[in-house]
mmCIF file of C-alpha atoms in Angstrom:
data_model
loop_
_atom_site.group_PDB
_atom_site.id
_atom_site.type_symbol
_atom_site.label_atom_id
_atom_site.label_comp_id
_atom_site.label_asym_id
_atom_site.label_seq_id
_atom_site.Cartn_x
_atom_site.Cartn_y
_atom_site.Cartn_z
ATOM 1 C CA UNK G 1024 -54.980 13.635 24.210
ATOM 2 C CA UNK G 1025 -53.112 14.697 21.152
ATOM 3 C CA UNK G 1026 -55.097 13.259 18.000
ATOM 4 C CA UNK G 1027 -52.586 11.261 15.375
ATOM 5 C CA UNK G 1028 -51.446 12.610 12.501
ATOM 6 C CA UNK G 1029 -49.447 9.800 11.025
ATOM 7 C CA UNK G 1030 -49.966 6.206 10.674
ATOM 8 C CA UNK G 1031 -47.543 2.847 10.421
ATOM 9 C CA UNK G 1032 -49.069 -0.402 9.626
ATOM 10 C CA UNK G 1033 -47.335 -3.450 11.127
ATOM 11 C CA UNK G 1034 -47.528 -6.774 9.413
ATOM 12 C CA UNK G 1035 -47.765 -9.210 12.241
ATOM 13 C CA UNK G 1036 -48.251 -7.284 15.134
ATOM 14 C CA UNK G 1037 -50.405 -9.382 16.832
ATOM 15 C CA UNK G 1038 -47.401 -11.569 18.146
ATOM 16 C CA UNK G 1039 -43.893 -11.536 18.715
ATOM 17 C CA UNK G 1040 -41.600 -8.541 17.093
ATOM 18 C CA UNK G 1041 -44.112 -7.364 15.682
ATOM 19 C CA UNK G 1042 -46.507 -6.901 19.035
ATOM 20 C CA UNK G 1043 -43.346 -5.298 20.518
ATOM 21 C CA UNK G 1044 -42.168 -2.771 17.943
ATOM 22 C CA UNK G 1045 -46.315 -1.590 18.240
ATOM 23 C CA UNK G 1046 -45.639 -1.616 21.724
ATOM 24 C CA UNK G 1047 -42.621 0.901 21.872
ATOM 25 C CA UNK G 1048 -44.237 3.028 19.570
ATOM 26 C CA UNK G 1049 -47.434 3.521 21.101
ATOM 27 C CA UNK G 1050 -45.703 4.158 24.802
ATOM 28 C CA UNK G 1051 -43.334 6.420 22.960
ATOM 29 C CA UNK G 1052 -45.741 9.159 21.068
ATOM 30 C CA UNK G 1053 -49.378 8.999 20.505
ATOM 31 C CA UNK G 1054 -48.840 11.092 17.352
ATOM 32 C CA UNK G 1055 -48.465 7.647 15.511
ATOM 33 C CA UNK G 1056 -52.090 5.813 14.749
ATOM 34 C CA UNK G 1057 -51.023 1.624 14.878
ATOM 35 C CA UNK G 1058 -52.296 -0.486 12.560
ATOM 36 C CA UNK G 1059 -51.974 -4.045 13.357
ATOM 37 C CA UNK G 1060 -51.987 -6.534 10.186
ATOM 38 C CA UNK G 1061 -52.988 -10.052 11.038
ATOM 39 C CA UNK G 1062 -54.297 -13.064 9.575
ATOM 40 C CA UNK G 1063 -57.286 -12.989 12.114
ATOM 41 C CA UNK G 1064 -59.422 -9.998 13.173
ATOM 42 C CA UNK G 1065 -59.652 -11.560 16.452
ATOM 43 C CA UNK G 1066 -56.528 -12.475 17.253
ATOM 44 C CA UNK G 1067 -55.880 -8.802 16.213
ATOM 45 C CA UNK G 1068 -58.420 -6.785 18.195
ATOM 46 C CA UNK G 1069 -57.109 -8.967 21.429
ATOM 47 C CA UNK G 1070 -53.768 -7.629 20.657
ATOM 48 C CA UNK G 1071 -55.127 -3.804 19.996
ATOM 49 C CA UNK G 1072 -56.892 -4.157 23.276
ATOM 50 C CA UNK G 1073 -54.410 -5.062 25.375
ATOM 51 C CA UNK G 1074 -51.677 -2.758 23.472
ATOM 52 C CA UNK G 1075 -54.301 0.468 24.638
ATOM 53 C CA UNK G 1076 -54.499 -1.179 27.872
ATOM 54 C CA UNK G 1077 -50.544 -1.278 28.870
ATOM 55 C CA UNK G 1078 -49.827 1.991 26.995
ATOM 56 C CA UNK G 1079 -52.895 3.779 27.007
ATOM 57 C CA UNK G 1080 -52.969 5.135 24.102
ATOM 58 C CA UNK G 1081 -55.902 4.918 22.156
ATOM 59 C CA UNK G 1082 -54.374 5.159 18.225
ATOM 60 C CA UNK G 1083 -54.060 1.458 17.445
ATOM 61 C CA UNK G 1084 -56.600 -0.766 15.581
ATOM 62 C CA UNK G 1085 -56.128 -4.043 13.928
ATOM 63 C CA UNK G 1086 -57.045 -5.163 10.076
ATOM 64 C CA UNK G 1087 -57.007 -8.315 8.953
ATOM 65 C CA UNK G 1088 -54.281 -9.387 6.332
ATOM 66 C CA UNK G 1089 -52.989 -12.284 5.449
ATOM 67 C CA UNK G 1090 -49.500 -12.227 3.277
ATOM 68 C CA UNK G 1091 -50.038 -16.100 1.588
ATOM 69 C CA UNK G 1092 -53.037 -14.600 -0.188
ATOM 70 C CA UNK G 1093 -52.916 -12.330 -3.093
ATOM 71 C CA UNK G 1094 -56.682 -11.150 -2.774
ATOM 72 C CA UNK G 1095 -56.686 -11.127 0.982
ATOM 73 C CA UNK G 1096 -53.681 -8.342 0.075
ATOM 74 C CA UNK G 1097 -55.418 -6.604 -2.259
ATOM 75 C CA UNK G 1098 -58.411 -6.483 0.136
ATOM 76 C CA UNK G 1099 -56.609 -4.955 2.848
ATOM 77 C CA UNK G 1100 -54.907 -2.453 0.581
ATOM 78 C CA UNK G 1101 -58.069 -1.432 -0.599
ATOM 79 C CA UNK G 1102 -60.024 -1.361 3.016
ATOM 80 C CA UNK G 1103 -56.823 0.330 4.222
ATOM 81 C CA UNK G 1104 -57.597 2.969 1.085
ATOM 82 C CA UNK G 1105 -60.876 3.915 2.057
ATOM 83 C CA UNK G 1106 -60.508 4.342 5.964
ATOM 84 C CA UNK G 1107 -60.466 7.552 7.542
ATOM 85 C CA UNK G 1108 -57.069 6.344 9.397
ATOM 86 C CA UNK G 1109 -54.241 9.535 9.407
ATOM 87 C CA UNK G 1110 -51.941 9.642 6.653
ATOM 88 C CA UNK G 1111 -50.005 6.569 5.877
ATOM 89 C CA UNK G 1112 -46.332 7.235 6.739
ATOM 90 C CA UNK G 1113 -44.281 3.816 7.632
ATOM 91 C CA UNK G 1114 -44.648 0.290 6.674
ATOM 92 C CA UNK G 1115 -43.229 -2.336 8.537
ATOM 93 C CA UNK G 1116 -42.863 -5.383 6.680
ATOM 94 C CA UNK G 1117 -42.443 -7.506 9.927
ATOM 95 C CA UNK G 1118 -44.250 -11.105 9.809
ATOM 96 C CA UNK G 1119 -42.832 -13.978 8.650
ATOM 97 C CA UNK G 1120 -43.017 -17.926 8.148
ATOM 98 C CA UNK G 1121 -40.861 -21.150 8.480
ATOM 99 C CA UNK G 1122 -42.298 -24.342 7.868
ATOM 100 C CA UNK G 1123 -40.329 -27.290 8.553
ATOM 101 C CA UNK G 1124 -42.929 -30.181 8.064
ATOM 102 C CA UNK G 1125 -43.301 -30.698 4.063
ATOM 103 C CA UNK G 1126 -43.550 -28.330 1.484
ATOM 104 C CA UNK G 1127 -46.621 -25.701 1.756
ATOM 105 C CA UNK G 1128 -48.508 -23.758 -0.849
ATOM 106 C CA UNK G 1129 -50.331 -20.662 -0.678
ATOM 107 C CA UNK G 1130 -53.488 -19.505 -2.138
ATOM 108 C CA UNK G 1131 -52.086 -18.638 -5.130
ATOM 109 C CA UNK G 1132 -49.889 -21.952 -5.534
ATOM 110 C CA UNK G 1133 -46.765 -20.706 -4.740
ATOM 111 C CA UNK G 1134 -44.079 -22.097 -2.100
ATOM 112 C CA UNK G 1135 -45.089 -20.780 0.948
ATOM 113 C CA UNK G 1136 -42.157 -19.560 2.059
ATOM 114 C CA UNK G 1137 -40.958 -17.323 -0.708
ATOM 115 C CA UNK G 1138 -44.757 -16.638 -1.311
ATOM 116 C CA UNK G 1139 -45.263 -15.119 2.197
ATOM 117 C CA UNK G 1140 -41.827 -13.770 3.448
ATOM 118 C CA UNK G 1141 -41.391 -12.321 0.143
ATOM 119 C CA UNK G 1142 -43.908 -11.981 -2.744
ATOM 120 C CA UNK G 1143 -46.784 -10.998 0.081
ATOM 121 C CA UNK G 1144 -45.188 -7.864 1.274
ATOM 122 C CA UNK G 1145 -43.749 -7.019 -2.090
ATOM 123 C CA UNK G 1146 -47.244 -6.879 -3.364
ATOM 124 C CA UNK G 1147 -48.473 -5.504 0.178
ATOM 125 C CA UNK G 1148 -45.690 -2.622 -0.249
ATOM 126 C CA UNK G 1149 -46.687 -1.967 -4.355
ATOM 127 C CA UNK G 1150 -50.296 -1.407 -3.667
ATOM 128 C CA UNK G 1151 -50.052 1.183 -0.804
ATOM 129 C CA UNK G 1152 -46.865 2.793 -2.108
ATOM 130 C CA UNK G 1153 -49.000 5.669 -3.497
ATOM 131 C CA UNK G 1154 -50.612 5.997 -0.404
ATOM 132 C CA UNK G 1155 -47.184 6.822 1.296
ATOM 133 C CA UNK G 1156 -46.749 10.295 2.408
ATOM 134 C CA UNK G 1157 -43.060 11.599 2.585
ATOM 135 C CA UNK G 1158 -41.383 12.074 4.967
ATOM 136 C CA UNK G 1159 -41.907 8.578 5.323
ATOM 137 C CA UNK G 1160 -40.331 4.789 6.245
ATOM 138 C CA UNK G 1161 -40.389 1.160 4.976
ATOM 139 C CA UNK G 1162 -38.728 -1.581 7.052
ATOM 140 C CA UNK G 1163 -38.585 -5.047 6.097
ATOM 141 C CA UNK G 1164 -37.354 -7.480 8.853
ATOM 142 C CA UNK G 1165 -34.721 -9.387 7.523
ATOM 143 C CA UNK G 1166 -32.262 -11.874 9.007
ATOM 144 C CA UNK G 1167 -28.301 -12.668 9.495
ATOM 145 C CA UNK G 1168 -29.586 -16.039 8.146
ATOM 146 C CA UNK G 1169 -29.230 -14.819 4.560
ATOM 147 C CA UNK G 1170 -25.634 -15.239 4.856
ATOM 148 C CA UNK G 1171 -23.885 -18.419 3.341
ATOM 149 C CA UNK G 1172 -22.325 -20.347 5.588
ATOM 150 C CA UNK G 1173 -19.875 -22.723 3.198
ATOM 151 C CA UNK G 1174 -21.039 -26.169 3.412
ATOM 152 C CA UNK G 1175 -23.448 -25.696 5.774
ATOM 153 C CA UNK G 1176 -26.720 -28.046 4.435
ATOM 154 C CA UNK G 1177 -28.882 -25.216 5.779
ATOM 155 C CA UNK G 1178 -27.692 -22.238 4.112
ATOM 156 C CA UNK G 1179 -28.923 -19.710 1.438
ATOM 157 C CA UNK G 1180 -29.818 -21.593 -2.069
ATOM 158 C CA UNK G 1181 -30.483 -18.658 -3.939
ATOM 159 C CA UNK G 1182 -31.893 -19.621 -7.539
ATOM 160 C CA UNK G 1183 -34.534 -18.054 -10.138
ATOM 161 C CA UNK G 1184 -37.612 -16.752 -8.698
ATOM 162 C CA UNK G 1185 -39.783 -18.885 -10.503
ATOM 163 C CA UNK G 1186 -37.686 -22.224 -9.408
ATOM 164 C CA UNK G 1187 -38.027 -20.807 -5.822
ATOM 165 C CA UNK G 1188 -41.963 -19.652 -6.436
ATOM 166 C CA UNK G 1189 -42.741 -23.216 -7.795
ATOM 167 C CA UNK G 1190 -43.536 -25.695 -5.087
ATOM 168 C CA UNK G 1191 -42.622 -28.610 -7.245
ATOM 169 C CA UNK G 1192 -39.660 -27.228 -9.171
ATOM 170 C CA UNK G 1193 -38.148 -26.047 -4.859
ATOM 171 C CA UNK G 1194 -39.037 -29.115 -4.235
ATOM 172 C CA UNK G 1195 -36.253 -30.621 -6.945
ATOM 173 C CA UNK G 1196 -33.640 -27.856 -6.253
ATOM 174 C CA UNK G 1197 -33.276 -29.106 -2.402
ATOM 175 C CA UNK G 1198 -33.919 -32.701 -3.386
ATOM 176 C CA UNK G 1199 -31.033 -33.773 -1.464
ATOM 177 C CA UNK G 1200 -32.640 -32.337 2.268
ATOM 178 C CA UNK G 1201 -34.821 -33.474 4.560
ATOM 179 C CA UNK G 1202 -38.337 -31.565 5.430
ATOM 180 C CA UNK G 1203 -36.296 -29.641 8.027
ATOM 181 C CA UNK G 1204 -33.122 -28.440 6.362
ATOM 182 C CA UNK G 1205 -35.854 -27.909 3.188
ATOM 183 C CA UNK G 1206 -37.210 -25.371 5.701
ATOM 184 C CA UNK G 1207 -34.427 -23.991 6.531
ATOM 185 C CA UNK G 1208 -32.654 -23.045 3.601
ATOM 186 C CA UNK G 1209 -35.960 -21.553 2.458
ATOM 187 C CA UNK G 1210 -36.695 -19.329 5.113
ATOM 188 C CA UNK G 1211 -32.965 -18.384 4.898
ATOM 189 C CA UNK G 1212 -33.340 -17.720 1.532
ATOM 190 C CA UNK G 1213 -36.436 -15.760 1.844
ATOM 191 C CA UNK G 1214 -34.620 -13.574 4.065
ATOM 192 C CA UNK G 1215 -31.549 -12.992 1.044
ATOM 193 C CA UNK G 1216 -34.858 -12.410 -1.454
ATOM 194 C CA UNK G 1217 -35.839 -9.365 1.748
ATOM 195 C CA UNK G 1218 -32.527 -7.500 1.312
ATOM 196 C CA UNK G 1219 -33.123 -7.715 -2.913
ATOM 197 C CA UNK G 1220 -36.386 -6.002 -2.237
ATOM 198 C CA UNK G 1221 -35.058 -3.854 0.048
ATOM 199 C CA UNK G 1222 -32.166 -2.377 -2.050
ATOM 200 C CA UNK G 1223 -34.290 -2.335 -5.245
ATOM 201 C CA UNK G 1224 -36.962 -0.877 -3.924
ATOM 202 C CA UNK G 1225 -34.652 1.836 -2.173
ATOM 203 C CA UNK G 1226 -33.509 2.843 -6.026
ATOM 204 C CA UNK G 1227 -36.540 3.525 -6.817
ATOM 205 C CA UNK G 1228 -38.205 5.239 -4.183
ATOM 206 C CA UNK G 1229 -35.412 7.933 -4.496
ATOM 207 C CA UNK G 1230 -36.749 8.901 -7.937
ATOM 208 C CA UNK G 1231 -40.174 9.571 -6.708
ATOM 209 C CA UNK G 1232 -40.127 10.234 -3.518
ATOM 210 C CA UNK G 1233 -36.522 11.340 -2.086
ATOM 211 C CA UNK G 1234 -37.718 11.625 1.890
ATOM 212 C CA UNK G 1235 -38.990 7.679 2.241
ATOM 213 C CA UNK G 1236 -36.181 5.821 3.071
ATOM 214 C CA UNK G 1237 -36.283 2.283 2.736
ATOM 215 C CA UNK G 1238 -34.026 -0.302 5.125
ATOM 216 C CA UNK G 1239 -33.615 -3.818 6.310
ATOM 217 C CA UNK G 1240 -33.505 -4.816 9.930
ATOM 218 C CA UNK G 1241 -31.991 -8.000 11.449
ATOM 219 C CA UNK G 1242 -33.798 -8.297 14.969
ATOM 220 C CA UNK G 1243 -31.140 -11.519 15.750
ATOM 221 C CA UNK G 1244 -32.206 -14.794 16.926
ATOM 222 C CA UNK G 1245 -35.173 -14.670 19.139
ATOM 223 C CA UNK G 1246 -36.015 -17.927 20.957
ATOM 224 C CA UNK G 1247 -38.653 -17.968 23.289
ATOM 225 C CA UNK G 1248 -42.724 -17.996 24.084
ATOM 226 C CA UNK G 1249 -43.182 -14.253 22.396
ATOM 227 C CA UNK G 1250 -42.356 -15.658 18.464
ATOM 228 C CA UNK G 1251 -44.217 -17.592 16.477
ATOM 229 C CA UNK G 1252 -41.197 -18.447 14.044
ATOM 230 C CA UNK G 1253 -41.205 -21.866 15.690
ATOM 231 C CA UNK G 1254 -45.239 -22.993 15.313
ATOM 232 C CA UNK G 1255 -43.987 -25.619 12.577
ATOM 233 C CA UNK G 1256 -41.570 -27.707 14.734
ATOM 234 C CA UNK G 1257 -42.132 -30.635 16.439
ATOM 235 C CA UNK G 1258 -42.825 -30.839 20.263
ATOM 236 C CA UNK G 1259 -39.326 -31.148 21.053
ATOM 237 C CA UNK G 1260 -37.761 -28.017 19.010
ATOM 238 C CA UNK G 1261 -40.422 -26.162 20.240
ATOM 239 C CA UNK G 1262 -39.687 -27.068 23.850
ATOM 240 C CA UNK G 1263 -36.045 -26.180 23.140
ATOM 241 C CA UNK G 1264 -37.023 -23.054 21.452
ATOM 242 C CA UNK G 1265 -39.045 -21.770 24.211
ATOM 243 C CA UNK G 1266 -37.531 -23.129 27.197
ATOM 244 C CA UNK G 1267 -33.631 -23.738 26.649
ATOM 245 C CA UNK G 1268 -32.350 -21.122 23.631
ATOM 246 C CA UNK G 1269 -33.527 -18.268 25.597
ATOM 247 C CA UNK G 1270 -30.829 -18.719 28.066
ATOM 248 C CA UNK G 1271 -28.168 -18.515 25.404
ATOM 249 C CA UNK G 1272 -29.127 -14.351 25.123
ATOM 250 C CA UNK G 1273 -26.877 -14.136 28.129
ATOM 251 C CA UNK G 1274 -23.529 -15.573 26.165
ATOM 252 C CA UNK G 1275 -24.590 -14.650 22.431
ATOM 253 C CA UNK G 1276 -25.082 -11.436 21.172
ATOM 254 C CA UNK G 1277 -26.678 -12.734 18.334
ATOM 255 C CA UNK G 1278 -29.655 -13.899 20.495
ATOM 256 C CA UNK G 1279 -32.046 -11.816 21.480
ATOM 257 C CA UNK G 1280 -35.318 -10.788 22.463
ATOM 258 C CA UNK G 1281 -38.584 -9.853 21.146
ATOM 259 C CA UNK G 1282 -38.703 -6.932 23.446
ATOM 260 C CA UNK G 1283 -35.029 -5.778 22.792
ATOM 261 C CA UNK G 1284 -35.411 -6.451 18.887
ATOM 262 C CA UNK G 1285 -38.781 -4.563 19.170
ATOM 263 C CA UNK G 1286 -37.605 -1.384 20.500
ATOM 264 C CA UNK G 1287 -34.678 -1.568 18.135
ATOM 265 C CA UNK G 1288 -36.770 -1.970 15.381
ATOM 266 C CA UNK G 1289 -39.552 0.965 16.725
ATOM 267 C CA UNK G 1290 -36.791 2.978 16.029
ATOM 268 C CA UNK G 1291 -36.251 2.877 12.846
ATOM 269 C CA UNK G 1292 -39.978 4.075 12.156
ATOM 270 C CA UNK G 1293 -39.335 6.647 15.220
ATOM 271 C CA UNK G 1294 -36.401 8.328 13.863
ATOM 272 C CA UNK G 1295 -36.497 11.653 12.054
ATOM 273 C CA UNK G 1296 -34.322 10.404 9.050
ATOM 274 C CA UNK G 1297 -32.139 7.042 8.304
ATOM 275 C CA UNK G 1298 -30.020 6.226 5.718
ATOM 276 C CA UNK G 1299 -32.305 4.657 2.606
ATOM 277 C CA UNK G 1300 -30.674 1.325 1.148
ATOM 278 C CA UNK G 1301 -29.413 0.425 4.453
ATOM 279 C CA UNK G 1302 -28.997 -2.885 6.847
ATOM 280 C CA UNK G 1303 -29.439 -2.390 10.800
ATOM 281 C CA UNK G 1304 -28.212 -5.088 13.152
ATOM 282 C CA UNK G 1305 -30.225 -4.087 16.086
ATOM 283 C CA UNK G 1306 -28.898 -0.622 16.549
ATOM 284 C CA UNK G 1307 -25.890 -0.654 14.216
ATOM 285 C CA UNK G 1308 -25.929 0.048 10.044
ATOM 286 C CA UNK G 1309 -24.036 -2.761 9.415
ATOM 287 C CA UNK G 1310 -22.665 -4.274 5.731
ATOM 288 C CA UNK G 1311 -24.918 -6.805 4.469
ATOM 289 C CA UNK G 1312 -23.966 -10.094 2.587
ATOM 290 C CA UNK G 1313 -21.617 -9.187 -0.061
ATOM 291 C CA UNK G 1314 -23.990 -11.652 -2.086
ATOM 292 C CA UNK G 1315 -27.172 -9.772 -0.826
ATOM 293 C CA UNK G 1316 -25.778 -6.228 -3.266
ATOM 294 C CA UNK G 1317 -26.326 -8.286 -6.156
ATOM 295 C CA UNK G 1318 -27.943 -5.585 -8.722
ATOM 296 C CA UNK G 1319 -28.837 -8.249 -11.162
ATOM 297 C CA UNK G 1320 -30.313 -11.114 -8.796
ATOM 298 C CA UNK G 1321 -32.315 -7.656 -7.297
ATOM 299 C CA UNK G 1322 -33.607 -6.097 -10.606
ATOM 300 C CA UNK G 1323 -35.030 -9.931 -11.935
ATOM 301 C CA UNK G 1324 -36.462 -10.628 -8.845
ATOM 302 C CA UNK G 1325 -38.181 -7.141 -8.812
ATOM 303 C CA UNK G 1326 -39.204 -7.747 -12.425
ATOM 304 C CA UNK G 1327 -40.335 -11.179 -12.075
ATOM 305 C CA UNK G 1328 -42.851 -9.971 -8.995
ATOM 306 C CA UNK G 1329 -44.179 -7.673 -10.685
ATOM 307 C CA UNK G 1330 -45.286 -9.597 -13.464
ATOM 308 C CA UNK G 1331 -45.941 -12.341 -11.222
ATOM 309 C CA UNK G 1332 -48.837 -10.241 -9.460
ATOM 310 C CA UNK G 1333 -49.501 -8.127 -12.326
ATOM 311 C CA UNK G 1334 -48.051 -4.801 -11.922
ATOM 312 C CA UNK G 1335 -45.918 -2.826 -13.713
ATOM 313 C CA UNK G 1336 -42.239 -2.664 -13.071
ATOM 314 C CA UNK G 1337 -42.042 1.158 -12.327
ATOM 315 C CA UNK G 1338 -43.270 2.375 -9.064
#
């Protein structure tokens, strides 16, 4: 069997998108070596295992990594560093958290939201960027959530990063919701913060290293037993979530899933070039937001990360 030459590192690819995009890749070449990120090694070799098992293909391994922790980042990075794994040639910045039940705080006392959907893959992304070999890849899973939608009580609430970093300070900005709309318009939020990351950190990649191209992906609405996105609701949402929202794939476009979404999104790693600085609905490059091309709101928030987890500004 061919030995791999490359490898892409999936955050979350124990469940969900995440197992699925691993999935498609590893049936589609074995030149790719997966590594699957997860908060717990077991939980990760079980996926591995049966990944090699449905596809054999014998390139995927799992490393534990969990994105609400600073050092547990850093630890990975620097594990990831020291393997013997092929070249590193594709990041996809894939897992992601709603929580709908109170305000939660990561290790490093930020709101958990912002602090995992965004500030633990822009610190995941910043420590192995000089382990990135051209021609290479970075997708960050977005959402169509980052969109406003006028009066709507869950929609974006894009403020400063440290208001939105700063459980107590989120906390007064969305006084005026419940736990559940709180959730919401964070996670929705989180996913506007994605597309700042993406498009800064597209700008800057070009100046050192032209051939990575850096996009967003919106896999849709995925309902159903294969995500996780829906752990935090009650017994009721989640029985909707799983049972009832699925059917709505066959009158909505919009919903989709996890094994559609996952081969869409395998192909963005799988392709021989794609446009850098760019937004994929499923299989289309599609316009973002017009507020998501904010240069401004993009270059603070990049600035503000980097101080927040100690790194300098320039790549």
């Amino acid at each position: 069997m061919q030995t791999a030459a490359k490898t892409v590192i999936i955050t979350g690819g124990n469940t969900g998108l995440g197992f699925e995009t691993a999935k498609v890749i590893a049936s589609s070449t074995t030149e790719w070596h997966i590594v699957i990120a997860s908060r717990s090694q077991q939980k990760g070799n079980e996926a591995a295992q049966t990944l090699i098992q449905a596809t054999r293909n014998p390139h995927i391994s799992a490393m534990v990594l969990d994105l609400s922790s600073f050092s547990s980042i850093k630890q990975f990075a620097d594990q990831f560093t020291k393997s013997d794994l092929p070249p590193l040639h594709a990041i996809v910045c894939n897992a992601g958290a709603a929580f709908v039940q109170g305000t939660q705080v990561t290790a490093d006392g930020l709101e958990a939201t912002f602090g995992v959907n965004h500030m633990g893959h822009f610190l995941l992304v910043r420590l192995l960027y000089n382990q990135l070999v051209e021609p290479g890849s970075i997708v960050v899973v977005s959402s169509d959530t980052h969109q406003s939608r006028g009066n709507s009580a869950t929609s974006v609430r894009y403020v400063s990063p440290g208001t939105m970093a700063d459980p107590v300070a989120s906390d007064q900005n969305l006084h005026d919701l419940n736990d559940f709309s709180k959730g919401m318009v964070r996670y929705a939020t989180s996913k506007l913060t994605n597309l700042y990351f993406t498009y800064e950190l597209s700008r800057r990649v070009q100046e050192s290293k032209p051939s990575v191209s850096v996009v967003a992906f919106n896999p849709g609405m995925m309902p159903g037993k294969g995500s996780a996105l829906a752990r935090d609701y009650n017994p009721a949402m989640q029985f909707a979530w799983n049972h009832i929202m699925p059917l709505f794939r066959f009158v909505s476009s919009g919903i989709r899933s996890t094994n559609q979404s996952g081969n869409d999104l395998a192909q963005l790693v799988l392709k021989e070039s794609v446009k850098s600085g760019t937004y994929w609905d499923g299989t289309k490059d599609i316009a973002s937001s017009e507020e998501s091309y904010d240069v401004s709101r993009a270059v603070e928030l990049w600035d503000w990360s980097s101080e927040k987890v100690g790194l300098k500004k320039e790549l």
